[in-house]
Amino acid sequence: MPKQQTVLLVGGTGRTGARVLQQLLGRGIAVRAIVRSGRKLPPDVAGNPDLTVIEASLLSLRDEDLRQHLRGCDAVISCLGHVLGFKGIFGPPRDLVTRATTRLTRGVEALRPPTPVKFILMSSVSVNRPGGLDTRRGSFEKAFLWTLCRVLPPAGDNQRAANVLLEQVGPNNAFVQWVVVRPDSLREGDVSEYTLHESLVNGLFAPGSTNMANVAHFMCELATDPRTWSDWKSRLPVIVNARAGSATAASPRGTRA
Ligand SMILES: NC(=O)c1ccc[n+]([C@@H]2O[C@H](COP(=O)([O-])OP(=O)(O)OC[C@H]3O[C@@H](n4cnc5c(N)ncnc54)[C@H](OP(=O)(O)O)[C@@H]3O)[C@@H](O)[C@H]2O)c1
């Protein structure tokens, strides 16, 4: 029998993270979820034998405890985000996603796994690819984003977390491989047709839509499908809902457009 895959999930009580959790369990994946409160998990996952809930504060877990939770995992998925509201946006920890990304990737590196662990980070279209590769972004939008990153802690945090993967972990790490998933404006709704893009599709001032269920679906595909992983590893794919009737909307899965 093939070995059951194991994923460590952080942010599993959030809007997108809960969907990732449900879809992973639906695929028969074993999930270890580090959460602040197990009571905030979706009720339908309670008692699932494939789910291990670890109630802890991710940023203050001892290194050896975090390594213990990471040991044997094939993938780590982060759906962390700053809780909407003044305290969540401007209060500590302002560098939640960056610190979590650093801790989790360093924890994996310390374990020196025989095959690289996949690290999948939920990010945003406000995050830039390095070297000005997101050519769709005009100079006004770049200046606006630059300001946003300095004024709004979550925006800067998301960019710095991506930079940890791009610059510190890098593309040739023997122990950690990564993908930064960039959805547009998050929406409710079921899994539907979606498209995947190397670069931006919409401007910041005319945003597109991405169902949270589609983000979860793509993250699960990354964790479980080797072809999807090899297509996108070390990249920052943009995911958007397919427009009805578009040429790329015919596939039952995410389509590379
Ligand atoms: N809103 C959008 O349209 C949009 C678009 C694109 C990308 N994004 C990005 O997508 C990500 C996820 O968004 P979402 O709306 O699904 O998230 P969300 O519902 O706000 O969930 C955030 C998650 O992070 C956890 N969290 C927050 N502060 C924490 C802390 N100090 N320690 C440990 N865990 C903490 C929350 O745990 P608790 O349940 O315990 O609070 C929750 O599980 C964010 O990074 C966001 O920037 C958002």
PDB file of C-alpha atoms and ligand atoms in Angstrom:
ATOM      1  CA  MET A   1       0.000   0.000   0.000  1.00  0.00           C
ATOM      2  CA  PRO A   2       1.347   3.489  -0.815  1.00  0.00           C
ATOM      3  CA  LYS A   3       2.346   5.515   2.249  1.00  0.00           C
ATOM      4  CA  GLN A   4      -0.313   7.991   3.401  1.00  0.00           C
ATOM      5  CA  GLN A   5       0.832  11.566   2.809  1.00  0.00           C
ATOM      6  CA  THR A   6       1.067  13.937   5.759  1.00  0.00           C
ATOM      7  CA  VAL A   7       0.607  17.718   5.626  1.00  0.00           C
ATOM      8  CA  LEU A   8       1.260  20.223   8.394  1.00  0.00           C
ATOM      9  CA  LEU A   9      -1.284  23.048   8.122  1.00  0.00           C
ATOM     10  CA  VAL A  10      -1.141  26.459   9.804  1.00  0.00           C
ATOM     11  CA  GLY A  11      -4.059  28.895   9.563  1.00  0.00           C
ATOM     12  CA  GLY A  12      -6.555  26.003   9.376  1.00  0.00           C
ATOM     13  CA  THR A  13      -9.155  27.979  11.333  1.00  0.00           C
ATOM     14  CA  GLY A  14      -9.198  30.773   8.724  1.00  0.00           C
ATOM     15  CA  ARG A  15     -11.573  31.208   5.803  1.00  0.00           C
ATOM     16  CA  THR A  16      -9.254  29.633   3.246  1.00  0.00           C
ATOM     17  CA  GLY A  17      -7.363  27.402   5.661  1.00  0.00           C
ATOM     18  CA  ALA A  18     -10.578  25.652   6.772  1.00  0.00           C
ATOM     19  CA  ARG A  19     -11.309  24.811   3.136  1.00  0.00           C
ATOM     20  CA  VAL A  20      -7.780  23.472   2.683  1.00  0.00           C
ATOM     21  CA  LEU A  21      -8.270  21.287   5.747  1.00  0.00           C
ATOM     22  CA  GLN A  22     -11.596  19.889   4.497  1.00  0.00           C
ATOM     23  CA  GLN A  23     -10.221  19.193   1.020  1.00  0.00           C
ATOM     24  CA  LEU A  24      -7.030  17.538   2.320  1.00  0.00           C
ATOM     25  CA  LEU A  25      -9.043  15.224   4.578  1.00  0.00           C
ATOM     26  CA  GLY A  26     -11.434  14.555   1.692  1.00  0.00           C
ATOM     27  CA  ARG A  27      -8.430  13.299  -0.303  1.00  0.00           C
ATOM     28  CA  GLY A  28      -7.385  10.953   2.503  1.00  0.00           C
ATOM     29  CA  ILE A  29      -4.329  13.016   3.523  1.00  0.00           C
ATOM     30  CA  ALA A  30      -3.215  12.952   7.164  1.00  0.00           C
ATOM     31  CA  VAL A  31      -3.232  16.513   8.503  1.00  0.00           C
ATOM     32  CA  ARG A  32      -1.504  18.010  11.532  1.00  0.00           C
ATOM     33  CA  ALA A  33      -3.125  21.374  12.202  1.00  0.00           C
ATOM     34  CA  ILE A  34      -1.423  23.868  14.530  1.00  0.00           C
ATOM     35  CA  VAL A  35      -4.174  26.225  15.703  1.00  0.00           C
ATOM     36  CA  ARG A  36      -4.727  28.706  18.511  1.00  0.00           C
ATOM     37  CA  SER A  37      -8.121  27.208  19.283  1.00  0.00           C
ATOM     38  CA  GLY A  38      -9.448  23.853  18.078  1.00  0.00           C
ATOM     39  CA  ARG A  39     -12.989  25.094  18.666  1.00  0.00           C
ATOM     40  CA  LYS A  40     -12.666  27.344  15.605  1.00  0.00           C
ATOM     41  CA  LEU A  41     -12.080  24.405  13.246  1.00  0.00           C
ATOM     42  CA  PRO A  42     -14.982  23.480  10.920  1.00  0.00           C
ATOM     43  CA  PRO A  43     -17.381  21.162  12.811  1.00  0.00           C
ATOM     44  CA  ASP A  44     -17.391  18.501  10.060  1.00  0.00           C
ATOM     45  CA  VAL A  45     -13.708  17.642  10.662  1.00  0.00           C
ATOM     46  CA  ALA A  46     -14.173  16.845  14.366  1.00  0.00           C
ATOM     47  CA  GLY A  47     -13.203  13.274  15.174  1.00  0.00           C
ATOM     48  CA  ASN A  48     -11.652  12.613  11.753  1.00  0.00           C
ATOM     49  CA  PRO A  49      -8.988   9.947  12.433  1.00  0.00           C
ATOM     50  CA  ASP A  50      -6.648  11.548   9.858  1.00  0.00           C
ATOM     51  CA  LEU A  51      -6.625  14.874  11.722  1.00  0.00           C
ATOM     52  CA  THR A  52      -4.248  15.717  14.566  1.00  0.00           C
ATOM     53  CA  VAL A  53      -4.987  19.059  16.201  1.00  0.00           C
ATOM     54  CA  ILE A  54      -2.131  20.805  17.998  1.00  0.00           C
ATOM     55  CA  GLU A  55      -3.399  23.700  20.090  1.00  0.00           C
ATOM     56  CA  ALA A  56      -0.464  26.048  20.400  1.00  0.00           C
ATOM     57  CA  SER A  57       0.790  29.483  19.551  1.00  0.00           C
ATOM     58  CA  LEU A  58       2.870  28.862  16.434  1.00  0.00           C
ATOM     59  CA  LEU A  59       5.269  31.739  17.033  1.00  0.00           C
ATOM     60  CA  SER A  60       6.057  30.756  20.617  1.00  0.00           C
ATOM     61  CA  LEU A  61       6.280  26.967  20.202  1.00  0.00           C
ATOM     62  CA  ARG A  62       9.685  25.675  21.315  1.00  0.00           C
ATOM     63  CA  ASP A  63      11.971  24.795  18.388  1.00  0.00           C
ATOM     64  CA  GLU A  64      12.135  21.121  19.378  1.00  0.00           C
ATOM     65  CA  ASP A  65       8.330  20.915  19.622  1.00  0.00           C
ATOM     66  CA  LEU A  66       7.908  22.494  16.203  1.00  0.00           C
ATOM     67  CA  ARG A  67      10.468  20.070  14.734  1.00  0.00           C
ATOM     68  CA  GLN A  68       8.542  17.182  16.284  1.00  0.00           C
ATOM     69  CA  HIS A  69       5.352  18.309  14.504  1.00  0.00           C
ATOM     70  CA  LEU A  70       7.234  18.762  11.222  1.00  0.00           C
ATOM     71  CA  ARG A  71       8.972  15.383  11.392  1.00  0.00           C
ATOM     72  CA  GLY A  72       7.672  13.028   8.671  1.00  0.00           C
ATOM     73  CA  CYS A  73       5.583  15.684   6.891  1.00  0.00           C
ATOM     74  CA  ASP A  74       5.609  15.686   3.086  1.00  0.00           C
ATOM     75  CA  ALA A  75       4.277  19.226   2.815  1.00  0.00           C
ATOM     76  CA  VAL A  76       3.582  22.332   4.897  1.00  0.00           C
ATOM     77  CA  ILE A  77       0.723  24.661   3.965  1.00  0.00           C
ATOM     78  CA  SER A  78       0.414  28.151   5.429  1.00  0.00           C
ATOM     79  CA  CYS A  79      -2.909  29.997   5.192  1.00  0.00           C
ATOM     80  CA  LEU A  80      -2.037  32.419   7.965  1.00  0.00           C
ATOM     81  CA  GLY A  81      -3.269  35.955   7.721  1.00  0.00           C
ATOM     82  CA  HIS A  82      -3.799  39.014   9.856  1.00  0.00           C
ATOM     83  CA  VAL A  83      -7.297  38.946  11.302  1.00  0.00           C
ATOM     84  CA  LEU A  84      -9.370  41.792   9.828  1.00  0.00           C
ATOM     85  CA  GLY A  85      -9.879  44.643  12.280  1.00  0.00           C
ATOM     86  CA  PHE A  86      -7.675  47.348  13.796  1.00  0.00           C
ATOM     87  CA  LYS A  87      -5.957  45.031  16.307  1.00  0.00           C
ATOM     88  CA  GLY A  88      -5.319  42.309  13.737  1.00  0.00           C
ATOM     89  CA  ILE A  89      -3.932  44.719  11.166  1.00  0.00           C
ATOM     90  CA  PHE A  90      -1.901  47.101  13.319  1.00  0.00           C
ATOM     91  CA  GLY A  91      -1.301  45.066  16.481  1.00  0.00           C
ATOM     92  CA  PRO A  92       1.450  42.498  17.091  1.00  0.00           C
ATOM     93  CA  PRO A  93       2.653  40.261  15.599  1.00  0.00           C
ATOM     94  CA  ARG A  94       2.995  42.542  12.578  1.00  0.00           C
ATOM     95  CA  ASP A  95       5.367  40.029  10.990  1.00  0.00           C
ATOM     96  CA  LEU A  96       3.170  36.949  11.600  1.00  0.00           C
ATOM     97  CA  VAL A  97       3.498  35.393   8.133  1.00  0.00           C
ATOM     98  CA  THR A  98       7.212  36.188   7.770  1.00  0.00           C
ATOM     99  CA  ARG A  99       8.107  34.773  11.176  1.00  0.00           C
ATOM    100  CA  ALA A 100       5.966  31.686  10.662  1.00  0.00           C
ATOM    101  CA  THR A 101       7.541  31.088   7.229  1.00  0.00           C
ATOM    102  CA  THR A 102      11.048  31.503   8.654  1.00  0.00           C
ATOM    103  CA  ARG A 103      10.382  29.222  11.627  1.00  0.00           C
ATOM    104  CA  LEU A 104       8.714  26.492   9.584  1.00  0.00           C
ATOM    105  CA  THR A 105      11.320  26.412   6.805  1.00  0.00           C
ATOM    106  CA  ARG A 106      14.206  26.487   9.295  1.00  0.00           C
ATOM    107  CA  GLY A 107      12.505  23.717  11.251  1.00  0.00           C
ATOM    108  CA  VAL A 108      12.345  21.572   8.106  1.00  0.00           C
ATOM    109  CA  GLU A 109      15.980  22.352   7.241  1.00  0.00           C
ATOM    110  CA  ALA A 110      17.074  21.315  10.742  1.00  0.00           C
ATOM    111  CA  LEU A 111      15.443  17.906  10.199  1.00  0.00           C
ATOM    112  CA  ARG A 112      17.405  17.373   6.932  1.00  0.00           C
ATOM    113  CA  PRO A 113      14.630  15.249   5.332  1.00  0.00           C
ATOM    114  CA  PRO A 114      15.786  12.720   2.678  1.00  0.00           C
ATOM    115  CA  THR A 115      13.421  14.235   0.099  1.00  0.00           C
ATOM    116  CA  PRO A 116      12.572  17.957   0.048  1.00  0.00           C
ATOM    117  CA  VAL A 117       9.430  19.031   1.916  1.00  0.00           C
ATOM    118  CA  LYS A 118       6.978  21.150  -0.088  1.00  0.00           C
ATOM    119  CA  PHE A 119       6.199  24.529   1.462  1.00  0.00           C
ATOM    120  CA  ILE A 120       3.044  26.174   0.092  1.00  0.00           C
ATOM    121  CA  LEU A 121       2.418  29.758   1.132  1.00  0.00           C
ATOM    122  CA  MET A 122      -0.879  31.567   0.707  1.00  0.00           C
ATOM    123  CA  SER A 123      -0.025  35.054  -0.416  1.00  0.00           C
ATOM    124  CA  SER A 124      -1.660  37.775  -2.513  1.00  0.00           C
ATOM    125  CA  VAL A 125      -1.520  39.541  -5.881  1.00  0.00           C
ATOM    126  CA  SER A 126      -0.175  42.532  -3.949  1.00  0.00           C
ATOM    127  CA  VAL A 127       3.091  40.577  -3.674  1.00  0.00           C
ATOM    128  CA  ASN A 128       5.657  41.240  -6.387  1.00  0.00           C
ATOM    129  CA  ARG A 129       7.897  38.827  -8.192  1.00  0.00           C
ATOM    130  CA  PRO A 130      11.518  39.949  -7.898  1.00  0.00           C
ATOM    131  CA  GLY A 131      13.333  41.933 -10.568  1.00  0.00           C
ATOM    132  CA  GLY A 132      10.214  43.731 -11.864  1.00  0.00           C
ATOM    133  CA  LEU A 133       9.017  40.543 -13.576  1.00  0.00           C
ATOM    134  CA  ASP A 134       5.377  41.452 -12.960  1.00  0.00           C
ATOM    135  CA  THR A 135       5.467  43.743 -15.945  1.00  0.00           C
ATOM    136  CA  ARG A 136       1.733  44.386 -15.869  1.00  0.00           C
ATOM    137  CA  ARG A 137       2.233  46.645 -12.866  1.00  0.00           C
ATOM    138  CA  GLY A 138       2.500  50.283 -13.973  1.00  0.00           C
ATOM    139  CA  SER A 139       4.597  52.897 -12.150  1.00  0.00           C
ATOM    140  CA  PHE A 140       1.620  54.436 -10.288  1.00  0.00           C
ATOM    141  CA  GLU A 141       0.546  51.020  -9.026  1.00  0.00           C
ATOM    142  CA  LYS A 142       4.135  50.231  -7.973  1.00  0.00           C
ATOM    143  CA  ALA A 143       4.360  53.491  -6.012  1.00  0.00           C
ATOM    144  CA  PHE A 144       0.964  52.816  -4.413  1.00  0.00           C
ATOM    145  CA  LEU A 145       2.056  49.317  -3.368  1.00  0.00           C
ATOM    146  CA  TRP A 146       5.370  50.588  -2.055  1.00  0.00           C
ATOM    147  CA  THR A 147       3.434  52.975   0.210  1.00  0.00           C
ATOM    148  CA  LEU A 148       0.908  50.288   1.179  1.00  0.00           C
ATOM    149  CA  CYS A 149       3.704  47.943   2.306  1.00  0.00           C
ATOM    150  CA  ARG A 150       5.015  50.650   4.616  1.00  0.00           C
ATOM    151  CA  VAL A 151       1.656  51.814   5.971  1.00  0.00           C
ATOM    152  CA  LEU A 152      -0.277  48.539   6.213  1.00  0.00           C
ATOM    153  CA  PRO A 153       1.648  45.853   8.155  1.00  0.00           C
ATOM    154  CA  PRO A 154      -0.083  42.845   6.471  1.00  0.00           C
ATOM    155  CA  ALA A 155       0.934  44.008   2.976  1.00  0.00           C
ATOM    156  CA  GLY A 156       4.604  44.332   3.959  1.00  0.00           C
ATOM    157  CA  ASP A 157       4.436  41.069   5.886  1.00  0.00           C
ATOM    158  CA  ASN A 158       3.161  39.124   2.855  1.00  0.00           C
ATOM    159  CA  GLN A 159       5.963  40.521   0.650  1.00  0.00           C
ATOM    160  CA  ARG A 160       8.668  39.786   3.236  1.00  0.00           C
ATOM    161  CA  ALA A 161       7.366  36.242   3.738  1.00  0.00           C
ATOM    162  CA  ALA A 162       7.643  35.621  -0.011  1.00  0.00           C
ATOM    163  CA  ASN A 163      11.145  37.142   0.087  1.00  0.00           C
ATOM    164  CA  VAL A 164      12.177  34.626   2.769  1.00  0.00           C
ATOM    165  CA  LEU A 165      11.406  31.837   0.287  1.00  0.00           C
ATOM    166  CA  LEU A 166      12.904  33.637  -2.699  1.00  0.00           C
ATOM    167  CA  GLU A 167      16.102  34.837  -1.045  1.00  0.00           C
ATOM    168  CA  GLN A 168      16.820  32.785   2.078  1.00  0.00           C
ATOM    169  CA  VAL A 169      15.449  29.363   1.180  1.00  0.00           C
ATOM    170  CA  GLY A 170      16.116  29.836  -2.530  1.00  0.00           C
ATOM    171  CA  PRO A 171      15.294  27.619  -5.519  1.00  0.00           C
ATOM    172  CA  ASN A 172      17.954  24.936  -4.965  1.00  0.00           C
ATOM    173  CA  ASN A 173      17.459  24.066  -1.316  1.00  0.00           C
ATOM    174  CA  ALA A 174      18.060  20.367  -0.610  1.00  0.00           C
ATOM    175  CA  PHE A 175      15.416  20.210   2.127  1.00  0.00           C
ATOM    176  CA  VAL A 176      12.650  22.702   1.252  1.00  0.00           C
ATOM    177  CA  GLN A 177      10.956  23.457  -2.060  1.00  0.00           C
ATOM    178  CA  TRP A 178       8.259  26.111  -2.202  1.00  0.00           C
ATOM    179  CA  VAL A 179       5.414  27.752  -4.104  1.00  0.00           C
ATOM    180  CA  VAL A 180       3.894  31.154  -3.299  1.00  0.00           C
ATOM    181  CA  VAL A 181       0.208  31.133  -4.289  1.00  0.00           C
ATOM    182  CA  ARG A 182      -1.159  34.570  -5.244  1.00  0.00           C
ATOM    183  CA  PRO A 183      -4.979  34.790  -5.281  1.00  0.00           C
ATOM    184  CA  ASP A 184      -6.854  37.947  -6.273  1.00  0.00           C
ATOM    185  CA  SER A 185      -9.862  39.195  -4.209  1.00  0.00           C
ATOM    186  CA  LEU A 186     -11.136  36.253  -2.191  1.00  0.00           C
ATOM    187  CA  ARG A 187     -14.701  35.093  -2.713  1.00  0.00           C
ATOM    188  CA  GLU A 188     -17.083  32.501  -1.259  1.00  0.00           C
ATOM    189  CA  GLY A 189     -18.317  29.736  -3.563  1.00  0.00           C
ATOM    190  CA  ASP A 190     -17.498  26.149  -4.484  1.00  0.00           C
ATOM    191  CA  VAL A 191     -14.578  24.781  -6.439  1.00  0.00           C
ATOM    192  CA  SER A 192     -14.987  25.967 -10.017  1.00  0.00           C
ATOM    193  CA  GLU A 193     -12.831  26.371 -13.119  1.00  0.00           C
ATOM    194  CA  TYR A 194      -9.782  28.513 -12.445  1.00  0.00           C
ATOM    195  CA  THR A 195      -6.698  29.578 -14.315  1.00  0.00           C
ATOM    196  CA  LEU A 196      -3.085  29.795 -13.215  1.00  0.00           C
ATOM    197  CA  HIS A 197      -0.690  32.446 -14.440  1.00  0.00           C
ATOM    198  CA  GLU A 198       2.997  33.145 -14.143  1.00  0.00           C
ATOM    199  CA  SER A 199       2.289  36.851 -13.759  1.00  0.00           C
ATOM    200  CA  LEU A 200      -0.498  39.285 -12.879  1.00  0.00           C
ATOM    201  CA  VAL A 201      -3.796  39.194 -14.751  1.00  0.00           C
ATOM    202  CA  ASN A 202      -5.626  42.178 -13.273  1.00  0.00           C
ATOM    203  CA  GLY A 203      -4.536  45.565 -12.010  1.00  0.00           C
ATOM    204  CA  LEU A 204      -4.716  46.399  -8.325  1.00  0.00           C
ATOM    205  CA  PHE A 205      -7.468  48.932  -9.052  1.00  0.00           C
ATOM    206  CA  ALA A 206      -9.570  46.571 -11.204  1.00  0.00           C
ATOM    207  CA  PRO A 207      -9.216  43.351  -9.235  1.00  0.00           C
ATOM    208  CA  GLY A 208     -10.298  39.908 -10.308  1.00  0.00           C
ATOM    209  CA  SER A 209     -11.895  37.188  -8.184  1.00  0.00           C
ATOM    210  CA  THR A 210     -10.627  33.970  -6.709  1.00  0.00           C
ATOM    211  CA  ASN A 211     -12.868  31.549  -4.841  1.00  0.00           C
ATOM    212  CA  MET A 212     -11.263  30.456  -1.592  1.00  0.00           C
ATOM    213  CA  ALA A 213     -12.330  26.923  -2.516  1.00  0.00           C
ATOM    214  CA  ASN A 214     -10.220  27.229  -5.689  1.00  0.00           C
ATOM    215  CA  VAL A 215      -7.178  28.391  -3.710  1.00  0.00           C
ATOM    216  CA  ALA A 216      -7.663  25.374  -1.451  1.00  0.00           C
ATOM    217  CA  HIS A 217      -8.030  23.062  -4.462  1.00  0.00           C
ATOM    218  CA  PHE A 218      -4.823  24.339  -6.070  1.00  0.00           C
ATOM    219  CA  MET A 219      -2.916  24.065  -2.778  1.00  0.00           C
ATOM    220  CA  CYS A 220      -4.101  20.457  -2.397  1.00  0.00           C
ATOM    221  CA  GLU A 221      -3.055  19.701  -5.979  1.00  0.00           C
ATOM    222  CA  LEU A 222       0.377  21.177  -5.281  1.00  0.00           C
ATOM    223  CA  ALA A 223       0.720  18.996  -2.195  1.00  0.00           C
ATOM    224  CA  THR A 224      -0.435  15.772  -3.861  1.00  0.00           C
ATOM    225  CA  ASP A 225       0.159  15.920  -7.631  1.00  0.00           C
ATOM    226  CA  PRO A 226       3.829  15.679  -8.687  1.00  0.00           C
ATOM    227  CA  ARG A 227       3.144  17.219 -12.101  1.00  0.00           C
ATOM    228  CA  THR A 228       1.439  20.280 -10.647  1.00  0.00           C
ATOM    229  CA  TRP A 229       4.338  20.622  -8.237  1.00  0.00           C
ATOM    230  CA  SER A 230       7.026  20.408 -10.894  1.00  0.00           C
ATOM    231  CA  ASP A 231       5.107  22.964 -13.013  1.00  0.00           C
ATOM    232  CA  TRP A 232       5.050  25.582 -10.260  1.00  0.00           C
ATOM    233  CA  LYS A 233       7.874  24.961  -7.773  1.00  0.00           C
ATOM    234  CA  SER A 234       9.989  28.047  -6.987  1.00  0.00           C
ATOM    235  CA  ARG A 235       7.301  30.198  -8.620  1.00  0.00           C
ATOM    236  CA  LEU A 236       4.600  32.652  -7.520  1.00  0.00           C
ATOM    237  CA  PRO A 237       1.528  31.591  -9.529  1.00  0.00           C
ATOM    238  CA  VAL A 238      -1.456  33.911  -9.725  1.00  0.00           C
ATOM    239  CA  ILE A 239      -4.784  32.064  -9.420  1.00  0.00           C
ATOM    240  CA  VAL A 240      -8.045  33.578 -10.653  1.00  0.00           C
ATOM    241  CA  ASN A 241     -11.513  32.252 -11.381  1.00  0.00           C
ATOM    242  CA  ALA A 242     -11.925  31.376 -15.050  1.00  0.00           C
ATOM    243  CA  ARG A 243     -14.255  33.663 -16.897  1.00  0.00           C
ATOM    244  CA  ALA A 244     -17.367  31.873 -18.138  1.00  0.00           C
ATOM    245  CA  GLY A 245     -16.851  30.836 -21.737  1.00  0.00           C
ATOM    246  CA  SER A 246     -13.113  31.594 -21.790  1.00  0.00           C
ATOM    247  CA  ALA A 247     -10.915  29.247 -23.799  1.00  0.00           C
ATOM    248  CA  THR A 248      -9.078  28.106 -20.687  1.00  0.00           C
ATOM    249  CA  ALA A 249     -12.231  27.383 -18.690  1.00  0.00           C
ATOM    250  CA  ALA A 250     -12.779  23.957 -20.193  1.00  0.00           C
ATOM    251  CA  SER A 251     -10.441  21.969 -17.980  1.00  0.00           C
ATOM    252  CA  PRO A 252     -11.859  20.268 -14.906  1.00  0.00           C
ATOM    253  CA  ARG A 253      -8.765  21.458 -13.008  1.00  0.00           C
ATOM    254  CA  GLY A 254      -6.694  24.580 -12.824  1.00  0.00           C
ATOM    255  CA  THR A 255      -5.414  25.466 -16.260  1.00  0.00           C
ATOM    256  CA  ARG A 256      -2.111  27.099 -16.981  1.00  0.00           C
ATOM    257  CA  ALA A 257      -3.037  30.114 -19.091  1.00  0.00           C
TER     258      ALA A 257
HETATM  259  N1  LIG B   1      -8.931  39.115   1.742  1.00  0.00           N
HETATM  260  C1  LIG B   1      -8.560  38.955   0.474  1.00  0.00           C
HETATM  261  O1  LIG B   1      -9.295  39.274  -0.483  1.00  0.00           O
HETATM  262  C2  LIG B   1      -7.216  38.350   0.179  1.00  0.00           C
HETATM  263  C3  LIG B   1      -6.847  38.240  -1.132  1.00  0.00           C
HETATM  264  C4  LIG B   1      -5.676  37.613  -1.451  1.00  0.00           C
HETATM  265  C5  LIG B   1      -4.861  37.129  -0.443  1.00  0.00           C
HETATM  266  N2  LIG B   1      -5.192  37.249   0.867  1.00  0.00           N
HETATM  267  C6  LIG B   1      -4.271  36.698   1.879  1.00  0.00           C
HETATM  268  O2  LIG B   1      -4.669  35.371   2.169  1.00  0.00           O
HETATM  269  C7  LIG B   1      -4.263  34.998   3.488  1.00  0.00           C
HETATM  270  C8  LIG B   1      -5.381  34.234   4.189  1.00  0.00           C
HETATM  271  O3  LIG B   1      -6.594  34.949   4.087  1.00  0.00           O
HETATM  272  P1  LIG B   1      -7.930  34.438   4.800  1.00  0.00           P
HETATM  273  O4  LIG B   1      -8.942  35.513   4.600  1.00  0.00           O
HETATM  274  O5  LIG B   1      -8.245  33.046   4.402  1.00  0.00           O
HETATM  275  O6  LIG B   1      -7.438  34.404   6.332  1.00  0.00           O
HETATM  276  P2  LIG B   1      -8.317  34.550   7.689  1.00  0.00           P
HETATM  277  O7  LIG B   1      -9.682  33.990   7.507  1.00  0.00           O
HETATM  278  O8  LIG B   1      -8.186  35.934   8.221  1.00  0.00           O
HETATM  279  O9  LIG B   1      -7.526  33.545   8.659  1.00  0.00           O
HETATM  280  C9  LIG B   1      -6.322  33.900   9.213  1.00  0.00           C
HETATM  281  C10 LIG B   1      -5.718  32.685   9.902  1.00  0.00           C
HETATM  282  O10 LIG B   1      -4.483  33.096  10.517  1.00  0.00           O
HETATM  283  C11 LIG B   1      -4.533  32.769  11.912  1.00  0.00           C
HETATM  284  N3  LIG B   1      -3.831  33.745  12.731  1.00  0.00           N
HETATM  285  C12 LIG B   1      -4.014  35.089  12.739  1.00  0.00           C
HETATM  286  N4  LIG B   1      -3.202  35.662  13.640  1.00  0.00           N
HETATM  287  C13 LIG B   1      -2.485  34.645  14.210  1.00  0.00           C
HETATM  288  C14 LIG B   1      -1.469  34.593  15.219  1.00  0.00           C
HETATM  289  N5  LIG B   1      -1.020  35.689  15.810  1.00  0.00           N
HETATM  290  N6  LIG B   1      -0.948  33.378  15.533  1.00  0.00           N
HETATM  291  C15 LIG B   1      -1.407  32.245  14.935  1.00  0.00           C
HETATM  292  N7  LIG B   1      -2.372  32.230  13.979  1.00  0.00           N
HETATM  293  C16 LIG B   1      -2.899  33.424  13.630  1.00  0.00           C
HETATM  294  C17 LIG B   1      -6.010  32.769  12.258  1.00  0.00           C
HETATM  295  O11 LIG B   1      -6.180  32.021  13.447  1.00  0.00           O
HETATM  296  P3  LIG B   1      -7.408  32.313  14.453  1.00  0.00           P
HETATM  297  O12 LIG B   1      -8.590  31.608  13.837  1.00  0.00           O
HETATM  298  O13 LIG B   1      -6.953  31.694  15.728  1.00  0.00           O
HETATM  299  O14 LIG B   1      -7.595  33.796  14.522  1.00  0.00           O
HETATM  300  C18 LIG B   1      -6.601  32.120  11.009  1.00  0.00           C
HETATM  301  O15 LIG B   1      -6.448  30.716  11.061  1.00  0.00           O
HETATM  302  C19 LIG B   1      -3.820  36.289   4.151  1.00  0.00           C
HETATM  303  O16 LIG B   1      -2.396  36.311   4.194  1.00  0.00           O
HETATM  304  C20 LIG B   1      -4.293  37.375   3.227  1.00  0.00           C
HETATM  305  O17 LIG B   1      -3.400  38.484   3.210  1.00  0.00           O
HETATM  306  C21 LIG B   1      -6.383  37.837   1.198  1.00  0.00           C
END
